[in-house]
């Protein structure tokens, strides 16, 4: 209903549109279907006809006339096998053919509804699972002083479940979550755990190695609870004494991990999560050759998430900026193999990036498949479709639609910014790839 009303208002305002019989449809006409978005199988209610299949589908909807826009349509082509369909034989197809076409249209619409339902269910599942991680971390903060072993066992159970899900056959992709998915102070350990597990899988770690890595990532900052609240987040303005207190959180985290009974592998990863491959990190100033695999992974994903989600959001980088900065200016700080795997995993435009497509439309990257780093899945700004009903577009299925540039959310026009609702704090989880949607038109 929303789309139908919007389409009719648009048509009334546009003096250049005309009504034509469906028998006059041809390739190159830019048309508008004055129907609700659920009443037809096309991604949009207004589009340029590019195939004879589209013409047959439109006729199967039972329409006698459609609205078209001469100024937005291609000039009429010479007669050909594909051109405008003429004669009453085509317009008045036999009853069996009409039933077939109508069945095809209904099947397409059902497929669209199923895709939308699966898309929404997958996002809801991701947000629920992320919330579980956040809530567990909050309990760990509150209860570890009194029940360290019990809290370790709860963390192990949760991480084991995550590892089992990630190792399910098929590609695990990174999915952007909504703004409210999880309390802010616990989202960093949750993000770090998710990214570490996915990166560990990309590096080929076995299940037991992923489990140790996940525990270390989740608990790497737990020692900050022993510090004064105002010294728990890094600040470039710290004097030497305050900086030393801040850096002591690594030692405190290791000591807390020992009380919980973490393995030596996990404790080593926690101890090294601020070390840098070029020796510029802390507390020991290790070189890359002296760092463990877990330490190398945690150092990178911890840094990336802090660039996207700093204490002061005025300093936040977009995911695309954070990845580009890491590669361009801080490449020497991270192990080359680990950094390369991370860039392949995140794609050129990580989830949360705001982009402009080749056709000038604005979009939000919501999911990335490491096998297609330049072709993420995006939510495209389309005022004709309510944002909560929009299908995610897999750019792999639209080879003509590449990404032209990355933007800051503040660079979006107001309407596109409200529609895409880019998050201020980036929260991600993993999902297994949904079937791709092949668009009629982007």
Short mmCIF file of C-alpha atoms in Angstrom, two decimals:
data_model
loop_
_atom_site.label_atom_id
_atom_site.label_comp_id
_atom_site.label_asym_id
_atom_site.label_seq_id
_atom_site.Cartn_x
_atom_site.Cartn_y
_atom_site.Cartn_z
CA UNK A 1 0.00 0.00 0.00
CA UNK A 2 2.80 2.44 0.88
CA UNK A 3 4.49 1.87 -2.44
CA UNK A 4 1.28 2.02 -4.44
CA UNK A 5 0.30 5.36 -2.90
CA UNK A 6 3.80 6.75 -3.38
CA UNK A 7 3.85 5.61 -7.00
CA UNK A 8 0.51 7.20 -7.75
CA UNK A 9 1.52 10.47 -6.15
CA UNK A 10 4.69 10.45 -8.21
CA UNK A 11 2.78 9.70 -11.40
CA UNK A 12 0.29 12.50 -10.75
CA UNK A 13 3.12 14.95 -10.22
CA UNK A 14 5.01 13.89 -13.35
CA UNK A 15 3.35 15.53 -16.37
CA UNK A 16 5.59 13.62 -18.80
CA UNK A 17 4.08 10.18 -18.15
CA UNK A 18 1.53 8.52 -20.41
CA UNK A 19 -0.68 5.45 -20.21
CA UNK A 20 -0.21 2.81 -22.91
CA UNK A 21 -1.75 -0.60 -23.54
CA UNK A 22 0.29 -3.59 -22.44
CA UNK A 23 0.29 -4.73 -26.06
CA UNK A 24 2.55 -1.78 -26.88
CA UNK A 25 5.27 -2.68 -24.41
CA UNK A 26 8.76 -3.02 -25.82
CA UNK A 27 12.34 -3.05 -24.67
CA UNK A 28 13.67 0.36 -23.70
CA UNK A 29 10.44 1.78 -22.27
CA UNK A 30 10.73 3.17 -18.76
CA UNK A 31 7.51 2.15 -17.04
CA UNK A 32 5.81 2.43 -13.69
CA UNK A 33 3.47 -0.17 -12.21
CA UNK A 34 0.76 1.51 -10.17
CA UNK A 35 0.61 -1.46 -7.82
CA UNK A 36 1.62 -2.16 -4.26
CA UNK A 37 5.14 -3.55 -3.99
CA UNK A 38 3.75 -6.93 -2.86
CA UNK A 39 1.49 -7.13 -5.92
CA UNK A 40 4.26 -7.68 -8.47
CA UNK A 41 7.53 -9.64 -8.55
CA UNK A 42 9.89 -6.87 -9.62
CA UNK A 43 12.47 -5.34 -7.24
CA UNK A 44 11.10 -1.88 -8.01
CA UNK A 45 7.79 -0.55 -9.25
CA UNK A 46 9.46 1.70 -11.83
CA UNK A 47 12.16 0.44 -14.19
CA UNK A 48 13.29 0.24 -17.80
CA UNK A 49 12.15 -2.87 -19.69
CA UNK A 50 15.18 -4.91 -20.73
CA UNK A 51 13.75 -8.31 -21.68
CA UNK A 52 10.77 -10.03 -23.24
CA UNK A 53 10.36 -12.03 -20.02
CA UNK A 54 9.54 -8.79 -18.21
CA UNK A 55 6.86 -8.00 -20.79
CA UNK A 56 5.25 -11.42 -20.36
CA UNK A 57 5.34 -11.08 -16.59
CA UNK A 58 3.67 -7.65 -16.72
CA UNK A 59 0.86 -9.02 -18.90
CA UNK A 60 0.40 -11.90 -16.50
CA UNK A 61 -0.39 -9.38 -13.76
CA UNK A 62 -3.73 -8.75 -15.48
CA UNK A 63 -3.03 -5.10 -16.30
CA UNK A 64 -4.46 -3.58 -19.46
CA UNK A 65 -2.45 -0.36 -19.28
CA UNK A 66 0.77 0.80 -17.67
CA UNK A 67 2.32 4.20 -17.22
CA UNK A 68 5.50 5.01 -19.13
CA UNK A 69 7.85 7.99 -19.33
CA UNK A 70 8.95 9.00 -22.83
CA UNK A 71 11.77 11.22 -21.54
CA UNK A 72 13.33 8.31 -19.68
CA UNK A 73 12.74 5.71 -22.40
CA UNK A 74 15.02 4.65 -25.24
CA UNK A 75 14.07 5.57 -28.84
CA UNK A 76 11.98 2.94 -30.56
CA UNK A 77 14.08 0.29 -32.24
CA UNK A 78 13.53 -1.07 -35.76
CA UNK A 79 11.18 -4.06 -35.84
CA UNK A 80 12.87 -7.27 -34.74
CA UNK A 81 12.06 -10.57 -33.11
CA UNK A 82 12.40 -8.84 -29.76
CA UNK A 83 10.65 -5.53 -30.45
CA UNK A 84 7.15 -4.38 -29.65
CA UNK A 85 4.61 -7.16 -29.74
CA UNK A 86 1.91 -6.44 -32.28
CA UNK A 87 -1.29 -8.07 -33.35
CA UNK A 88 -4.19 -9.40 -31.38
CA UNK A 89 -2.68 -12.87 -31.32
CA UNK A 90 0.05 -11.77 -28.91
CA UNK A 91 -2.17 -9.50 -26.87
CA UNK A 92 -4.91 -12.08 -26.53
CA UNK A 93 -2.85 -15.16 -25.80
CA UNK A 94 -4.67 -18.43 -25.41
CA UNK A 95 -6.01 -19.28 -22.00
CA UNK A 96 -3.38 -21.89 -21.20
CA UNK A 97 -0.54 -19.47 -21.93
CA UNK A 98 -2.14 -16.81 -19.75
CA UNK A 99 -2.47 -19.25 -16.87
CA UNK A 100 1.17 -20.22 -17.27
CA UNK A 101 2.35 -16.62 -17.23
CA UNK A 102 0.22 -15.80 -14.21
CA UNK A 103 1.62 -18.82 -12.40
CA UNK A 104 5.15 -17.66 -13.21
CA UNK A 105 4.38 -14.19 -11.85
CA UNK A 106 2.94 -15.66 -8.65
CA UNK A 107 5.98 -17.90 -8.28
CA UNK A 108 8.31 -14.92 -8.65
CA UNK A 109 6.36 -12.97 -6.05
CA UNK A 110 6.41 -15.93 -3.67
CA UNK A 111 10.15 -16.24 -4.18
CA UNK A 112 10.61 -12.57 -3.32
CA UNK A 113 8.54 -12.93 -0.16
CA UNK A 114 10.54 -16.00 0.86
CA UNK A 115 13.83 -14.17 0.25
CA UNK A 116 12.68 -11.23 2.36
CA UNK A 117 11.54 -13.53 5.17
CA UNK A 118 14.86 -15.43 5.10
CA UNK A 119 16.80 -12.16 5.07
CA UNK A 120 14.94 -10.81 8.08
CA UNK A 121 15.19 -14.10 9.97
CA UNK A 122 18.93 -14.29 9.39
CA UNK A 123 19.47 -10.75 10.68
CA UNK A 124 17.30 -11.43 13.72
CA UNK A 125 19.28 -14.60 14.45
CA UNK A 126 22.59 -12.73 14.17
CA UNK A 127 21.41 -9.99 16.52
CA UNK A 128 20.13 -12.51 19.05
CA UNK A 129 23.42 -14.40 19.03
CA UNK A 130 25.44 -11.18 19.33
CA UNK A 131 23.24 -10.21 22.26
CA UNK A 132 24.05 -13.52 23.95
CA UNK A 133 27.76 -12.76 23.70
CA UNK A 134 27.28 -9.26 25.11
CA UNK A 135 25.17 -10.47 28.02
CA UNK A 136 27.64 -13.21 28.88
CA UNK A 137 30.51 -10.72 28.90
CA UNK A 138 28.58 -8.49 31.27
CA UNK A 139 28.09 -11.44 33.62
CA UNK A 140 31.79 -12.26 33.35
CA UNK A 141 32.67 -8.73 34.45
CA UNK A 142 30.30 -8.94 37.41
CA UNK A 143 30.86 -12.53 38.56
CA UNK A 144 34.46 -13.49 37.71
CA UNK A 145 35.91 -12.11 40.97
CA UNK A 146 33.76 -14.58 42.93
CA UNK A 147 33.32 -17.41 40.38
CA UNK A 148 36.29 -17.39 37.98
CA UNK A 149 36.20 -21.07 36.98
CA UNK A 150 32.43 -21.14 36.49
CA UNK A 151 32.60 -18.07 34.24
CA UNK A 152 35.41 -19.63 32.19
CA UNK A 153 33.24 -22.70 31.64
CA UNK A 154 30.33 -20.53 30.45
CA UNK A 155 32.65 -18.70 28.05
CA UNK A 156 33.99 -22.00 26.74
CA UNK A 157 30.48 -23.28 26.08
CA UNK A 158 29.50 -20.15 24.17
CA UNK A 159 32.71 -20.05 22.13
CA UNK A 160 32.42 -23.76 21.31
CA UNK A 161 28.95 -23.14 19.90
CA UNK A 162 30.26 -20.24 17.79
CA UNK A 163 33.14 -22.35 16.46
CA UNK A 164 30.74 -25.15 15.51
CA UNK A 165 28.56 -22.67 13.61
CA UNK A 166 31.49 -21.07 11.82
CA UNK A 167 32.90 -24.42 10.75
CA UNK A 168 29.63 -25.57 9.18
CA UNK A 169 30.23 -26.31 5.51
CA UNK A 170 29.74 -23.22 3.38
CA UNK A 171 31.00 -19.65 3.41
CA UNK A 172 30.55 -17.75 6.67
CA UNK A 173 30.09 -14.07 5.90
CA UNK A 174 30.32 -10.98 8.09
CA UNK A 175 26.94 -9.34 8.71
CA UNK A 176 26.37 -5.77 9.88
CA UNK A 177 23.95 -5.46 12.80
CA UNK A 178 21.57 -2.68 13.72
CA UNK A 179 22.50 0.25 15.96
CA UNK A 180 20.95 -1.17 19.12
CA UNK A 181 22.42 -4.67 18.96
CA UNK A 182 24.20 -4.88 22.29
CA UNK A 183 25.30 -2.59 25.11
CA UNK A 184 28.18 -0.37 24.02
CA UNK A 185 30.92 -1.17 26.55
CA UNK A 186 30.58 -4.91 25.86
CA UNK A 187 30.46 -4.66 22.07
CA UNK A 188 34.23 -4.37 21.66
CA UNK A 189 35.00 -7.81 23.15
CA UNK A 190 32.06 -9.28 21.22
CA UNK A 191 33.22 -7.72 17.92
CA UNK A 192 36.79 -8.81 18.60
CA UNK A 193 35.71 -12.39 19.24
CA UNK A 194 33.64 -12.59 16.05
CA UNK A 195 36.36 -11.09 13.85
CA UNK A 196 39.06 -13.22 15.47
CA UNK A 197 37.12 -16.44 14.90
CA UNK A 198 36.45 -15.62 11.25
CA UNK A 199 40.07 -14.61 10.70
CA UNK A 200 41.27 -17.74 12.47
CA UNK A 201 39.14 -19.84 10.15
CA UNK A 202 40.55 -17.98 7.14
CA UNK A 203 44.05 -18.80 8.40
CA UNK A 204 43.17 -22.47 8.67
CA UNK A 205 43.20 -22.88 12.45
CA UNK A 206 41.69 -26.19 13.62
CA UNK A 207 38.60 -26.28 15.83
CA UNK A 208 40.53 -26.45 19.11
CA UNK A 209 42.73 -23.53 18.01
CA UNK A 210 39.65 -21.47 17.14
CA UNK A 211 38.17 -22.24 20.54
CA UNK A 212 41.30 -20.97 22.30
CA UNK A 213 41.42 -17.92 20.06
CA UNK A 214 37.75 -17.12 20.72
CA UNK A 215 38.23 -17.28 24.50
CA UNK A 216 41.31 -15.05 24.32
CA UNK A 217 39.52 -12.52 22.09
CA UNK A 218 36.46 -12.37 24.33
CA UNK A 219 38.48 -11.88 27.53
CA UNK A 220 41.48 -9.89 26.25
CA UNK A 221 40.42 -6.65 28.01
CA UNK A 222 38.94 -8.12 31.16
CA UNK A 223 41.83 -6.73 33.26
CA UNK A 224 40.60 -3.19 32.59
CA UNK A 225 38.07 -3.74 35.35
CA UNK A 226 40.97 -3.45 37.80
CA UNK A 227 41.85 0.06 36.58
CA UNK A 228 40.28 3.42 37.48
CA UNK A 229 37.37 4.04 35.12
CA UNK A 230 38.97 7.14 33.56
CA UNK A 231 42.09 5.18 32.56
CA UNK A 232 40.44 2.21 30.86
CA UNK A 233 40.48 3.68 27.35
CA UNK A 234 43.60 4.82 25.54
CA UNK A 235 44.00 8.57 25.28
CA UNK A 236 46.85 10.25 23.41
CA UNK A 237 46.83 12.99 26.06
CA UNK A 238 47.88 10.63 28.86
CA UNK A 239 50.98 11.63 30.78
CA UNK A 240 53.62 8.94 31.33
CA UNK A 241 52.19 7.84 34.69
CA UNK A 242 48.63 7.48 33.37
CA UNK A 243 49.86 5.73 30.25
CA UNK A 244 51.69 3.18 32.41
CA UNK A 245 48.48 2.51 34.36
CA UNK A 246 46.50 2.09 31.13
CA UNK A 247 49.08 -0.32 29.71
CA UNK A 248 48.94 -2.39 32.90
CA UNK A 249 45.55 -3.70 31.77
CA UNK A 250 47.38 -6.31 29.70
CA UNK A 251 49.07 -7.71 32.80
CA UNK A 252 45.81 -7.55 34.74
CA UNK A 253 43.99 -9.41 31.96
CA UNK A 254 46.58 -12.19 32.00
CA UNK A 255 46.34 -12.49 35.78
CA UNK A 256 42.55 -12.65 35.62
CA UNK A 257 42.83 -15.30 32.90
CA UNK A 258 45.09 -17.37 35.13
CA UNK A 259 42.56 -17.24 37.97
CA UNK A 260 39.90 -18.43 35.50
CA UNK A 261 42.12 -21.32 34.41
CA UNK A 262 42.71 -20.30 30.78
CA UNK A 263 45.21 -22.29 28.74
CA UNK A 264 48.79 -21.14 28.16
CA UNK A 265 47.90 -20.58 24.46
CA UNK A 266 45.02 -18.23 25.34
CA UNK A 267 47.05 -16.41 27.99
CA UNK A 268 49.86 -15.81 25.51
CA UNK A 269 47.43 -14.36 22.96
CA UNK A 270 45.97 -12.03 25.61
CA UNK A 271 49.48 -10.95 26.69
CA UNK A 272 50.31 -9.99 23.09
CA UNK A 273 47.13 -8.26 21.94
CA UNK A 274 48.88 -4.85 21.96
CA UNK A 275 52.20 -6.06 20.52
CA UNK A 276 53.11 -4.97 16.98
CA UNK A 277 55.11 -6.88 14.38
CA UNK A 278 57.54 -3.95 14.00
CA UNK A 279 58.30 -3.87 17.73
CA UNK A 280 56.33 -0.68 18.44
CA UNK A 281 53.74 -2.34 20.66
CA UNK A 282 53.56 -3.03 24.39
CA UNK A 283 54.17 -4.30 27.04
CA UNK A 284 57.23 -6.24 25.78
CA UNK A 285 57.93 -4.57 22.41
CA UNK A 286 57.98 -7.95 20.66
CA UNK A 287 58.90 -8.35 16.98
CA UNK A 288 56.60 -10.31 14.69
CA UNK A 289 58.77 -13.44 14.77
CA UNK A 290 58.37 -13.59 18.57
CA UNK A 291 54.57 -13.29 18.52
CA UNK A 292 52.17 -16.20 18.60
CA UNK A 293 49.47 -16.70 15.98
CA UNK A 294 46.83 -15.75 18.54
CA UNK A 295 48.72 -12.58 19.44
CA UNK A 296 49.05 -11.58 15.79
CA UNK A 297 45.33 -12.08 15.18
CA UNK A 298 44.22 -10.24 18.31
CA UNK A 299 46.58 -7.32 17.69
CA UNK A 300 44.99 -6.74 14.26
CA UNK A 301 41.30 -7.23 15.01
CA UNK A 302 41.58 -5.28 18.28
CA UNK A 303 43.13 -2.33 16.42
CA UNK A 304 40.61 -2.44 13.58
CA UNK A 305 37.61 -2.41 15.90
CA UNK A 306 39.05 0.47 17.92
CA UNK A 307 39.48 2.52 14.74
CA UNK A 308 35.81 1.97 13.87
CA UNK A 309 34.53 2.26 17.45
CA UNK A 310 36.78 4.62 19.45
CA UNK A 311 35.71 6.00 22.84
CA UNK A 312 34.95 9.33 21.17
CA UNK A 313 32.80 8.80 18.07
CA UNK A 314 34.09 12.09 16.68
CA UNK A 315 37.29 10.16 15.96
CA UNK A 316 35.56 7.16 14.37
CA UNK A 317 36.62 5.99 10.93
CA UNK A 318 34.30 4.25 8.52
CA UNK A 319 35.13 0.55 8.08
CA UNK A 320 36.52 1.31 4.62
CA UNK A 321 38.71 4.08 6.03
CA UNK A 322 39.90 1.90 8.91
CA UNK A 323 40.94 -0.91 6.58
CA UNK A 324 42.60 1.47 4.11
CA UNK A 325 44.51 3.24 6.90
CA UNK A 326 45.67 -0.05 8.39
CA UNK A 327 47.03 -1.22 5.04
CA UNK A 328 48.44 2.08 3.81
CA UNK A 329 50.08 3.50 6.94
CA UNK A 330 50.35 0.73 9.51
CA UNK A 331 51.12 -2.25 7.33
CA UNK A 332 54.43 -2.89 9.10
CA UNK A 333 52.67 -3.17 12.47
CA UNK A 334 50.97 -6.43 11.56
CA UNK A 335 52.01 -9.84 10.33
CA UNK A 336 51.84 -9.88 6.51
CA UNK A 337 50.02 -13.21 6.26
CA UNK A 338 47.47 -12.28 8.91
CA UNK A 339 46.86 -8.83 7.40
CA UNK A 340 46.45 -10.29 3.92
CA UNK A 341 43.90 -12.83 5.14
CA UNK A 342 42.05 -10.09 7.04
CA UNK A 343 41.79 -7.83 3.98
CA UNK A 344 40.51 -10.71 1.86
CA UNK A 345 38.00 -11.59 4.57
CA UNK A 346 36.72 -8.05 5.08
CA UNK A 347 36.64 -7.11 1.42
CA UNK A 348 37.55 -3.71 0.06
CA UNK A 349 34.34 -2.28 1.55
CA UNK A 350 33.73 -3.94 4.96
CA UNK A 351 30.24 -4.11 6.51
CA UNK A 352 29.11 -0.69 7.64
CA UNK A 353 30.74 1.12 4.72
CA UNK A 354 28.60 3.72 2.95
CA UNK A 355 29.13 3.70 -0.82
CA UNK A 356 27.90 5.15 -4.07
CA UNK A 357 27.28 2.72 -6.92
CA UNK A 358 28.21 3.18 -10.56
CA UNK A 359 24.62 4.26 -11.32
CA UNK A 360 24.93 7.05 -8.69
CA UNK A 361 22.64 5.35 -6.16
CA UNK A 362 23.69 5.30 -2.50
CA UNK A 363 24.02 2.05 -0.58
CA UNK A 364 25.10 0.57 2.75
CA UNK A 365 27.33 -2.50 2.77
CA UNK A 366 25.66 -5.04 5.04
CA UNK A 367 27.49 -8.28 4.27
CA UNK A 368 30.79 -9.37 2.74
CA UNK A 369 31.82 -12.67 1.24
CA UNK A 370 35.59 -13.16 1.23
CA UNK A 371 35.47 -14.89 -2.16
CA UNK A 372 34.10 -11.70 -3.76
CA UNK A 373 35.89 -8.77 -2.07
CA UNK A 374 34.73 -6.17 -4.61
CA UNK A 375 31.14 -7.40 -4.73
CA UNK A 376 29.56 -7.12 -1.27
CA UNK A 377 25.86 -7.33 -0.50
CA UNK A 378 24.30 -3.90 -0.11
CA UNK A 379 21.10 -2.17 0.93
CA UNK A 380 20.30 0.30 -1.86
CA UNK A 381 18.50 3.58 -1.25
CA UNK A 382 15.14 3.24 -3.04
CA UNK A 383 12.41 5.62 -1.79
CA UNK A 384 9.77 3.52 -3.58
CA UNK A 385 10.33 0.58 -1.19
CA UNK A 386 10.07 0.83 2.62
CA UNK A 387 13.56 0.20 4.02
CA UNK A 388 12.39 -2.69 6.20
CA UNK A 389 10.98 -4.38 3.09
CA UNK A 390 13.98 -3.86 0.80
CA UNK A 391 15.83 -6.90 -0.46
CA UNK A 392 19.58 -6.88 -0.03
CA UNK A 393 21.30 -6.71 -3.40
CA UNK A 394 24.22 -9.04 -4.05
CA UNK A 395 26.47 -7.05 -6.39
CA UNK A 396 27.84 -10.33 -7.70
CA UNK A 397 24.52 -10.75 -9.52
CA UNK A 398 24.74 -7.23 -11.00
CA UNK A 399 28.09 -7.19 -12.83
CA UNK A 400 27.30 -3.83 -14.39
CA UNK A 401 26.94 -2.24 -10.95
CA UNK A 402 30.29 -1.71 -9.31
CA UNK A 403 31.06 0.57 -6.37
CA UNK A 404 32.24 4.00 -7.51
CA UNK A 405 33.42 5.40 -4.19
CA UNK A 406 33.18 5.18 -0.42
CA UNK A 407 31.54 7.98 1.58
CA UNK A 408 31.24 9.18 5.14
CA UNK A 409 27.65 9.02 6.40
CA UNK A 410 27.68 12.81 6.71
CA UNK A 411 28.17 13.06 2.94
CA UNK A 412 24.86 11.36 2.21
CA UNK A 413 21.82 13.43 1.21
CA UNK A 414 19.35 13.62 4.09
CA UNK A 415 16.86 11.26 2.49
CA UNK A 416 19.45 8.59 1.77
CA UNK A 417 20.95 8.93 5.26
CA UNK A 418 17.56 8.44 6.91
CA UNK A 419 16.77 5.45 4.66
CA UNK A 420 20.09 3.62 5.00
CA UNK A 421 20.51 4.59 8.69
CA UNK A 422 24.27 3.98 8.84
CA UNK A 423 25.25 2.93 12.35
CA UNK A 424 27.50 5.10 14.49
CA UNK A 425 29.01 2.06 16.22
CA UNK A 426 29.77 -0.91 14.00
CA UNK A 427 28.60 -4.27 15.31
CA UNK A 428 29.10 -7.43 13.30
CA UNK A 429 28.30 -11.11 13.52
CA UNK A 430 28.64 -14.05 11.16
CA UNK A 431 26.01 -15.67 8.98
CA UNK A 432 26.04 -18.31 6.30
CA UNK A 433 25.45 -16.96 2.82
CA UNK A 434 21.82 -16.62 1.78
CA UNK A 435 20.88 -17.43 -1.84
CA UNK A 436 21.72 -14.51 -4.08
CA UNK A 437 18.94 -12.41 -5.60
CA UNK A 438 19.27 -11.75 -9.31
CA UNK A 439 18.01 -8.20 -9.84
CA UNK A 440 15.80 -7.15 -12.73
CA UNK A 441 17.23 -3.66 -12.48
CA UNK A 442 19.33 -1.87 -9.92
#
